[in-house]
Amino acid sequence: MTTSKVQIALVLPDLLGTYGDFGNAVVLEKRMTWRGIPAEIVNIRFGEPVPESCDIYVVGGGEDTAQTLAVRHLREHPGMQRAAARGAVVLGVCAGIQIFGESFTRADQVTHPGLGLLDSTSHAGGSRAIGEVVATPADGLFEGLLTGFENHQGRTVLGPSARPLAHVKVGTGNDGSVEGAVQGRILCTYLHGPVLPRNPQLADLLIEWATGTKPAPLELPDVTRLRAERAKAAGVTLS
């Protein structure tokens, strides 16, 4: 880590903040603070430079125009890409999984180059995926089911350098089969909710990557209840 505090960069929340995705940064900060790990959120808004010194970068969802503006900004201010190259943790949600790839094709059939952080391409699907998602983690990456809410038309195809985050049981995710992507310490998902409040095991995985230490157990009954409630809404019972 670059400072005495774990720095969590909340990247372009004014462009990419659909469904309260800023909550992912809040959850990371709180789950570290509650364990005695100093952490702080660094807000980076449109038009501001992106520092390459942060430890975790959080990118949320947004519509087509916001995605295009975000890519332009991040190309002009490549601090996040430089940080990712040295091993910083990056979380991309919905728009994130699309703009992190090699390219993304919008609903107007115009293809835009992505940031090249992820071996993937994205395009607009024939129908919009809306509703609850339940998925099983791929390759034992984390424990428990992944749950969340999706609302997107994009479909994402992973290349050989990227692997799925999870395998879909209910919902669409990337393509109806797999959900999200992992490549190095870059983790992406289509899931809102926000995704980290709903999946604390995923938050703790990112914290472990950022700090190099597996976090001590931290159980919150309200989170457990919420997970069970939302999984039931999708027709799945959590074990």
PDB file of C-alpha atoms in Angstrom:
ATOM      1  CA  MET A   1       0.000   0.000   0.000  1.00  0.00           C
ATOM      2  CA  THR A   2       1.195   3.483  -0.800  1.00  0.00           C
ATOM      3  CA  THR A   3       0.149   5.305   2.391  1.00  0.00           C
ATOM      4  CA  SER A   4      -0.689   4.474   6.020  1.00  0.00           C
ATOM      5  CA  LYS A   5      -4.338   4.394   4.956  1.00  0.00           C
ATOM      6  CA  VAL A   6      -5.908   2.193   2.318  1.00  0.00           C
ATOM      7  CA  GLN A   7      -7.071   4.697  -0.291  1.00  0.00           C
ATOM      8  CA  ILE A   8     -10.280   3.810  -2.117  1.00  0.00           C
ATOM      9  CA  ALA A   9     -10.732   5.840  -5.294  1.00  0.00           C
ATOM     10  CA  LEU A  10     -14.393   6.377  -6.187  1.00  0.00           C
ATOM     11  CA  VAL A  11     -13.997   7.085  -9.890  1.00  0.00           C
ATOM     12  CA  LEU A  12     -16.408   9.465 -11.659  1.00  0.00           C
ATOM     13  CA  PRO A  13     -19.422   9.008  -9.369  1.00  0.00           C
ATOM     14  CA  ASP A  14     -21.058  11.958 -11.139  1.00  0.00           C
ATOM     15  CA  LEU A  15     -21.035   9.975 -14.415  1.00  0.00           C
ATOM     16  CA  LEU A  16     -21.021   6.368 -13.281  1.00  0.00           C
ATOM     17  CA  GLY A  17     -23.232   6.158 -10.213  1.00  0.00           C
ATOM     18  CA  THR A  18     -26.341   4.246 -11.263  1.00  0.00           C
ATOM     19  CA  TYR A  19     -28.245   2.429  -8.489  1.00  0.00           C
ATOM     20  CA  GLY A  20     -26.112   3.869  -5.708  1.00  0.00           C
ATOM     21  CA  ASP A  21     -22.910   2.128  -6.804  1.00  0.00           C
ATOM     22  CA  PHE A  22     -20.981   4.607  -4.633  1.00  0.00           C
ATOM     23  CA  GLY A  23     -22.100   2.292  -1.805  1.00  0.00           C
ATOM     24  CA  ASN A  24     -19.425  -0.178  -2.877  1.00  0.00           C
ATOM     25  CA  ALA A  25     -16.718   2.263  -1.826  1.00  0.00           C
ATOM     26  CA  VAL A  26     -18.527   2.939   1.462  1.00  0.00           C
ATOM     27  CA  VAL A  27     -18.725  -0.786   2.259  1.00  0.00           C
ATOM     28  CA  LEU A  28     -15.011  -1.286   1.597  1.00  0.00           C
ATOM     29  CA  GLU A  29     -14.135   1.670   3.838  1.00  0.00           C
ATOM     30  CA  LYS A  30     -16.461   0.542   6.648  1.00  0.00           C
ATOM     31  CA  ARG A  31     -15.452  -3.124   6.604  1.00  0.00           C
ATOM     32  CA  MET A  32     -11.815  -2.109   6.918  1.00  0.00           C
ATOM     33  CA  THR A  33     -12.432   0.537   9.589  1.00  0.00           C
ATOM     34  CA  TRP A  34     -14.476  -1.902  11.700  1.00  0.00           C
ATOM     35  CA  ARG A  35     -11.461  -4.224  11.660  1.00  0.00           C
ATOM     36  CA  GLY A  36      -9.015  -1.505  12.660  1.00  0.00           C
ATOM     37  CA  ILE A  37      -7.605  -1.010   9.160  1.00  0.00           C
ATOM     38  CA  PRO A  38      -7.330   2.737   8.396  1.00  0.00           C
ATOM     39  CA  ALA A  39      -9.069   3.553   5.115  1.00  0.00           C
ATOM     40  CA  GLU A  40     -10.415   6.576   3.271  1.00  0.00           C
ATOM     41  CA  ILE A  41     -12.464   7.296   0.159  1.00  0.00           C
ATOM     42  CA  VAL A  42     -11.005   9.595  -2.495  1.00  0.00           C
ATOM     43  CA  ASN A  43     -13.685  11.074  -4.771  1.00  0.00           C
ATOM     44  CA  ILE A  44     -12.583  11.694  -8.364  1.00  0.00           C
ATOM     45  CA  ARG A  45     -15.114  13.627 -10.406  1.00  0.00           C
ATOM     46  CA  PHE A  46     -15.385  14.357 -14.108  1.00  0.00           C
ATOM     47  CA  GLY A  47     -12.692  16.823 -15.173  1.00  0.00           C
ATOM     48  CA  GLU A  48     -10.350  15.931 -12.303  1.00  0.00           C
ATOM     49  CA  PRO A  49      -7.069  13.997 -12.645  1.00  0.00           C
ATOM     50  CA  VAL A  50      -7.131  10.352 -11.596  1.00  0.00           C
ATOM     51  CA  PRO A  51      -4.317   9.612  -9.122  1.00  0.00           C
ATOM     52  CA  GLU A  52      -2.303   6.454  -9.679  1.00  0.00           C
ATOM     53  CA  SER A  53      -1.414   6.165  -5.972  1.00  0.00           C
ATOM     54  CA  CYS A  54      -4.677   4.669  -4.659  1.00  0.00           C
ATOM     55  CA  ASP A  55      -4.977   1.057  -3.525  1.00  0.00           C
ATOM     56  CA  ILE A  56      -8.512   0.260  -4.720  1.00  0.00           C
ATOM     57  CA  TYR A  57     -10.452   1.825  -7.603  1.00  0.00           C
ATOM     58  CA  VAL A  58     -14.258   1.592  -7.731  1.00  0.00           C
ATOM     59  CA  VAL A  59     -16.182   2.302 -10.942  1.00  0.00           C
ATOM     60  CA  GLY A  60     -19.987   2.178 -11.131  1.00  0.00           C
ATOM     61  CA  GLY A  61     -22.677   1.909 -13.785  1.00  0.00           C
ATOM     62  CA  GLY A  62     -23.972   4.447 -16.267  1.00  0.00           C
ATOM     63  CA  GLU A  63     -25.829   4.901 -19.547  1.00  0.00           C
ATOM     64  CA  ASP A  64     -24.266   4.950 -23.026  1.00  0.00           C
ATOM     65  CA  THR A  65     -23.436   8.655 -23.108  1.00  0.00           C
ATOM     66  CA  ALA A  66     -21.903   8.526 -19.637  1.00  0.00           C
ATOM     67  CA  GLN A  67     -19.798   5.523 -20.644  1.00  0.00           C
ATOM     68  CA  THR A  68     -18.409   7.359 -23.667  1.00  0.00           C
ATOM     69  CA  LEU A  69     -17.572  10.438 -21.596  1.00  0.00           C
ATOM     70  CA  ALA A  70     -15.973   8.265 -18.908  1.00  0.00           C
ATOM     71  CA  VAL A  71     -13.698   6.475 -21.383  1.00  0.00           C
ATOM     72  CA  ARG A  72     -12.598   9.796 -22.841  1.00  0.00           C
ATOM     73  CA  HIS A  73     -11.821  11.145 -19.370  1.00  0.00           C
ATOM     74  CA  LEU A  74      -9.947   8.021 -18.270  1.00  0.00           C
ATOM     75  CA  ARG A  75      -7.849   8.031 -21.436  1.00  0.00           C
ATOM     76  CA  GLU A  76      -6.878  11.628 -20.785  1.00  0.00           C
ATOM     77  CA  HIS A  77      -6.168  10.852 -17.108  1.00  0.00           C
ATOM     78  CA  PRO A  78      -4.773   7.271 -17.094  1.00  0.00           C
ATOM     79  CA  GLY A  79      -3.942   7.065 -13.386  1.00  0.00           C
ATOM     80  CA  MET A  80      -6.245   4.081 -12.820  1.00  0.00           C
ATOM     81  CA  GLN A  81      -4.733   2.139 -15.712  1.00  0.00           C
ATOM     82  CA  ARG A  82      -1.230   2.809 -14.408  1.00  0.00           C
ATOM     83  CA  ALA A  83      -2.288   1.717 -10.928  1.00  0.00           C
ATOM     84  CA  ALA A  84      -3.816  -1.480 -12.326  1.00  0.00           C
ATOM     85  CA  ALA A  85      -0.559  -2.212 -14.141  1.00  0.00           C
ATOM     86  CA  ARG A  86       1.306  -2.170 -10.819  1.00  0.00           C
ATOM     87  CA  GLY A  87      -1.286  -4.441  -9.178  1.00  0.00           C
ATOM     88  CA  ALA A  88      -3.843  -2.109  -7.598  1.00  0.00           C
ATOM     89  CA  VAL A  89      -7.326  -3.556  -7.074  1.00  0.00           C
ATOM     90  CA  VAL A  90     -10.035  -2.401  -9.492  1.00  0.00           C
ATOM     91  CA  LEU A  91     -13.781  -3.035  -9.226  1.00  0.00           C
ATOM     92  CA  GLY A  92     -15.942  -2.308 -12.279  1.00  0.00           C
ATOM     93  CA  VAL A  93     -19.744  -2.522 -12.166  1.00  0.00           C
ATOM     94  CA  CYS A  94     -21.998  -2.740 -15.263  1.00  0.00           C
ATOM     95  CA  ALA A  95     -20.586   0.111 -17.363  1.00  0.00           C
ATOM     96  CA  GLY A  96     -17.242  -0.788 -15.799  1.00  0.00           C
ATOM     97  CA  ILE A  97     -17.131  -4.274 -17.306  1.00  0.00           C
ATOM     98  CA  GLN A  98     -17.873  -2.759 -20.718  1.00  0.00           C
ATOM     99  CA  ILE A  99     -15.454   0.173 -20.740  1.00  0.00           C
ATOM    100  CA  PHE A 100     -12.633  -1.881 -19.188  1.00  0.00           C
ATOM    101  CA  GLY A 101     -12.631  -4.228 -22.195  1.00  0.00           C
ATOM    102  CA  GLU A 102     -11.025  -3.896 -25.606  1.00  0.00           C
ATOM    103  CA  SER A 103     -14.179  -2.391 -27.133  1.00  0.00           C
ATOM    104  CA  PHE A 104     -17.891  -1.870 -26.523  1.00  0.00           C
ATOM    105  CA  THR A 105     -20.657  -1.433 -29.089  1.00  0.00           C
ATOM    106  CA  ARG A 106     -23.551   0.754 -27.986  1.00  0.00           C
ATOM    107  CA  ALA A 107     -27.227   0.292 -28.821  1.00  0.00           C
ATOM    108  CA  ASP A 108     -26.757   2.699 -31.766  1.00  0.00           C
ATOM    109  CA  GLN A 109     -24.308   0.116 -33.205  1.00  0.00           C
ATOM    110  CA  VAL A 110     -21.338   2.470 -32.848  1.00  0.00           C
ATOM    111  CA  THR A 111     -18.249   0.675 -31.547  1.00  0.00           C
ATOM    112  CA  HIS A 112     -15.920   2.496 -29.147  1.00  0.00           C
ATOM    113  CA  PRO A 113     -12.462   1.436 -27.989  1.00  0.00           C
ATOM    114  CA  GLY A 114     -12.290   0.479 -24.323  1.00  0.00           C
ATOM    115  CA  LEU A 115      -9.472   0.920 -21.838  1.00  0.00           C
ATOM    116  CA  GLY A 116      -7.911  -2.488 -22.538  1.00  0.00           C
ATOM    117  CA  LEU A 117      -7.776  -3.497 -18.873  1.00  0.00           C
ATOM    118  CA  LEU A 118      -9.847  -6.607 -19.519  1.00  0.00           C
ATOM    119  CA  ASP A 119      -9.635  -9.221 -22.282  1.00  0.00           C
ATOM    120  CA  SER A 120     -13.250  -8.819 -23.381  1.00  0.00           C
ATOM    121  CA  THR A 121     -15.599  -7.166 -25.826  1.00  0.00           C
ATOM    122  CA  SER A 122     -19.160  -5.980 -25.187  1.00  0.00           C
ATOM    123  CA  HIS A 123     -22.115  -5.317 -27.451  1.00  0.00           C
ATOM    124  CA  ALA A 124     -25.798  -4.498 -27.146  1.00  0.00           C
ATOM    125  CA  GLY A 125     -28.011  -7.563 -26.826  1.00  0.00           C
ATOM    126  CA  GLY A 126     -31.426  -8.056 -28.379  1.00  0.00           C
ATOM    127  CA  SER A 127     -33.312  -7.620 -25.119  1.00  0.00           C
ATOM    128  CA  ARG A 128     -32.692  -5.870 -21.824  1.00  0.00           C
ATOM    129  CA  ALA A 129     -31.714  -8.009 -18.836  1.00  0.00           C
ATOM    130  CA  ILE A 130     -33.632  -6.809 -15.777  1.00  0.00           C
ATOM    131  CA  GLY A 131     -34.090  -8.526 -12.426  1.00  0.00           C
ATOM    132  CA  GLU A 132     -32.456 -10.553  -9.704  1.00  0.00           C
ATOM    133  CA  VAL A 133     -29.341 -12.612 -10.419  1.00  0.00           C
ATOM    134  CA  VAL A 134     -28.003 -15.564  -8.472  1.00  0.00           C
ATOM    135  CA  ALA A 135     -24.680 -17.129  -9.479  1.00  0.00           C
ATOM    136  CA  THR A 136     -22.159 -19.629  -8.126  1.00  0.00           C
ATOM    137  CA  PRO A 137     -18.532 -18.494  -7.762  1.00  0.00           C
ATOM    138  CA  ALA A 138     -16.105 -19.714 -10.395  1.00  0.00           C
ATOM    139  CA  ASP A 139     -12.993 -21.691  -9.428  1.00  0.00           C
ATOM    140  CA  GLY A 140     -13.635 -21.336  -5.683  1.00  0.00           C
ATOM    141  CA  LEU A 141     -12.864 -17.634  -5.872  1.00  0.00           C
ATOM    142  CA  PHE A 142     -15.083 -16.846  -2.862  1.00  0.00           C
ATOM    143  CA  GLU A 143     -17.613 -18.581  -0.625  1.00  0.00           C
ATOM    144  CA  GLY A 144     -21.379 -18.434  -0.919  1.00  0.00           C
ATOM    145  CA  LEU A 145     -23.655 -17.469  -3.782  1.00  0.00           C
ATOM    146  CA  LEU A 146     -23.287 -14.172  -5.628  1.00  0.00           C
ATOM    147  CA  THR A 147     -26.526 -12.178  -5.724  1.00  0.00           C
ATOM    148  CA  GLY A 148     -27.506  -8.837  -7.187  1.00  0.00           C
ATOM    149  CA  PHE A 149     -29.786  -6.820  -9.437  1.00  0.00           C
ATOM    150  CA  GLU A 150     -29.092  -6.364 -13.138  1.00  0.00           C
ATOM    151  CA  ASN A 151     -30.490  -3.799 -15.560  1.00  0.00           C
ATOM    152  CA  HIS A 152     -28.512  -3.719 -18.798  1.00  0.00           C
ATOM    153  CA  GLN A 153     -28.700  -4.473 -22.487  1.00  0.00           C
ATOM    154  CA  GLY A 154     -25.002  -5.237 -22.828  1.00  0.00           C
ATOM    155  CA  ARG A 155     -23.587  -8.682 -23.473  1.00  0.00           C
ATOM    156  CA  THR A 156     -19.930  -9.367 -22.736  1.00  0.00           C
ATOM    157  CA  VAL A 157     -17.663 -11.994 -24.295  1.00  0.00           C
ATOM    158  CA  LEU A 158     -14.502 -12.903 -22.377  1.00  0.00           C
ATOM    159  CA  GLY A 159     -11.181 -13.629 -24.052  1.00  0.00           C
ATOM    160  CA  PRO A 160      -8.659 -16.231 -22.858  1.00  0.00           C
ATOM    161  CA  SER A 161      -6.878 -13.888 -20.431  1.00  0.00           C
ATOM    162  CA  ALA A 162     -10.055 -13.200 -18.431  1.00  0.00           C
ATOM    163  CA  ARG A 163     -12.093 -15.707 -16.424  1.00  0.00           C
ATOM    164  CA  PRO A 164     -15.693 -15.535 -15.241  1.00  0.00           C
ATOM    165  CA  LEU A 165     -16.489 -14.283 -11.775  1.00  0.00           C
ATOM    166  CA  ALA A 166     -19.401 -16.723 -11.437  1.00  0.00           C
ATOM    167  CA  HIS A 167     -21.736 -19.110 -13.247  1.00  0.00           C
ATOM    168  CA  VAL A 168     -25.356 -17.966 -13.617  1.00  0.00           C
ATOM    169  CA  LYS A 169     -28.166 -19.886 -11.900  1.00  0.00           C
ATOM    170  CA  VAL A 170     -30.841 -17.196 -12.254  1.00  0.00           C
ATOM    171  CA  GLY A 171     -30.676 -14.171 -14.544  1.00  0.00           C
ATOM    172  CA  THR A 172     -28.454 -13.169 -17.464  1.00  0.00           C
ATOM    173  CA  GLY A 173     -25.125 -11.723 -16.339  1.00  0.00           C
ATOM    174  CA  ASN A 174     -22.697 -11.530 -19.274  1.00  0.00           C
ATOM    175  CA  ASP A 175     -24.545 -13.877 -21.597  1.00  0.00           C
ATOM    176  CA  GLY A 176     -26.959 -16.095 -19.667  1.00  0.00           C
ATOM    177  CA  SER A 177     -24.161 -18.497 -18.732  1.00  0.00           C
ATOM    178  CA  VAL A 178     -21.440 -16.615 -16.873  1.00  0.00           C
ATOM    179  CA  GLU A 179     -21.401 -13.413 -14.831  1.00  0.00           C
ATOM    180  CA  GLY A 180     -18.631 -10.883 -14.471  1.00  0.00           C
ATOM    181  CA  ALA A 181     -14.918 -11.199 -15.059  1.00  0.00           C
ATOM    182  CA  VAL A 182     -11.646 -11.471 -13.183  1.00  0.00           C
ATOM    183  CA  GLN A 183      -8.238 -10.672 -14.626  1.00  0.00           C
ATOM    184  CA  GLY A 184      -5.386 -10.240 -12.186  1.00  0.00           C
ATOM    185  CA  ARG A 185      -6.722  -7.908  -9.502  1.00  0.00           C
ATOM    186  CA  ILE A 186      -9.398  -6.458 -11.761  1.00  0.00           C
ATOM    187  CA  LEU A 187     -12.875  -7.714 -10.868  1.00  0.00           C
ATOM    188  CA  CYS A 188     -15.995  -6.802 -12.826  1.00  0.00           C
ATOM    189  CA  THR A 189     -19.692  -7.583 -12.552  1.00  0.00           C
ATOM    190  CA  TYR A 190     -23.002  -6.503 -14.035  1.00  0.00           C
ATOM    191  CA  LEU A 191     -24.610  -6.590 -10.601  1.00  0.00           C
ATOM    192  CA  HIS A 192     -25.968  -3.632  -8.698  1.00  0.00           C
ATOM    193  CA  GLY A 193     -27.630  -3.691  -5.311  1.00  0.00           C
ATOM    194  CA  PRO A 194     -25.011  -2.295  -4.717  1.00  0.00           C
ATOM    195  CA  VAL A 195     -23.054  -5.496  -5.191  1.00  0.00           C
ATOM    196  CA  LEU A 196     -20.699  -5.271  -2.184  1.00  0.00           C
ATOM    197  CA  PRO A 197     -23.342  -4.576   0.494  1.00  0.00           C
ATOM    198  CA  ARG A 198     -25.202  -7.600  -0.850  1.00  0.00           C
ATOM    199  CA  ASN A 199     -22.063  -9.752  -1.095  1.00  0.00           C
ATOM    200  CA  PRO A 200     -19.711  -8.993   1.813  1.00  0.00           C
ATOM    201  CA  GLN A 201     -17.591 -12.019   0.921  1.00  0.00           C
ATOM    202  CA  LEU A 202     -16.752 -10.249  -2.337  1.00  0.00           C
ATOM    203  CA  ALA A 203     -15.856  -7.054  -0.467  1.00  0.00           C
ATOM    204  CA  ASP A 204     -13.538  -9.045   1.787  1.00  0.00           C
ATOM    205  CA  LEU A 205     -11.860 -10.642  -1.235  1.00  0.00           C
ATOM    206  CA  LEU A 206     -11.019  -7.169  -2.574  1.00  0.00           C
ATOM    207  CA  ILE A 207      -9.766  -6.107   0.859  1.00  0.00           C
ATOM    208  CA  GLU A 208      -7.549  -9.191   1.006  1.00  0.00           C
ATOM    209  CA  TRP A 209      -6.111  -8.381  -2.415  1.00  0.00           C
ATOM    210  CA  ALA A 210      -5.445  -4.768  -1.395  1.00  0.00           C
ATOM    211  CA  THR A 211      -3.910  -5.459   2.026  1.00  0.00           C
ATOM    212  CA  GLY A 212      -2.285  -8.846   1.439  1.00  0.00           C
ATOM    213  CA  THR A 213      -4.013 -10.214   4.548  1.00  0.00           C
ATOM    214  CA  LYS A 214      -7.215 -12.224   4.839  1.00  0.00           C
ATOM    215  CA  PRO A 215      -9.678 -10.108   6.862  1.00  0.00           C
ATOM    216  CA  ALA A 216     -10.951 -11.391  10.199  1.00  0.00           C
ATOM    217  CA  PRO A 217     -14.550 -12.705  10.115  1.00  0.00           C
ATOM    218  CA  LEU A 218     -17.211 -10.006  10.334  1.00  0.00           C
ATOM    219  CA  GLU A 219     -20.827 -11.115  10.467  1.00  0.00           C
ATOM    220  CA  LEU A 220     -23.696  -8.628  10.184  1.00  0.00           C
ATOM    221  CA  PRO A 221     -27.157 -10.167  10.800  1.00  0.00           C
ATOM    222  CA  ASP A 222     -28.955  -7.547   8.704  1.00  0.00           C
ATOM    223  CA  VAL A 223     -26.775  -8.383   5.695  1.00  0.00           C
ATOM    224  CA  THR A 224     -27.427 -12.103   6.141  1.00  0.00           C
ATOM    225  CA  ARG A 225     -31.159 -11.422   6.256  1.00  0.00           C
ATOM    226  CA  LEU A 226     -31.018  -9.209   3.162  1.00  0.00           C
ATOM    227  CA  ARG A 227     -29.112 -11.835   1.189  1.00  0.00           C
ATOM    228  CA  ALA A 228     -31.629 -14.525   2.092  1.00  0.00           C
ATOM    229  CA  GLU A 229     -34.549 -12.219   1.238  1.00  0.00           C
ATOM    230  CA  ARG A 230     -33.231 -11.281  -2.200  1.00  0.00           C
ATOM    231  CA  ALA A 231     -32.223 -14.854  -3.046  1.00  0.00           C
ATOM    232  CA  LYS A 232     -35.736 -15.998  -2.125  1.00  0.00           C
ATOM    233  CA  ALA A 233     -37.151 -13.348  -4.450  1.00  0.00           C
ATOM    234  CA  ALA A 234     -35.132 -15.021  -7.214  1.00  0.00           C
ATOM    235  CA  GLY A 235     -36.456 -18.457  -6.230  1.00  0.00           C
ATOM    236  CA  VAL A 236     -33.261 -19.672  -4.534  1.00  0.00           C
ATOM    237  CA  THR A 237     -32.711 -20.662  -0.914  1.00  0.00           C
ATOM    238  CA  LEU A 238     -29.321 -19.797   0.554  1.00  0.00           C
ATOM    239  CA  SER A 239     -27.706 -22.637   2.504  1.00  0.00           C
TER     240      SER A 239
END
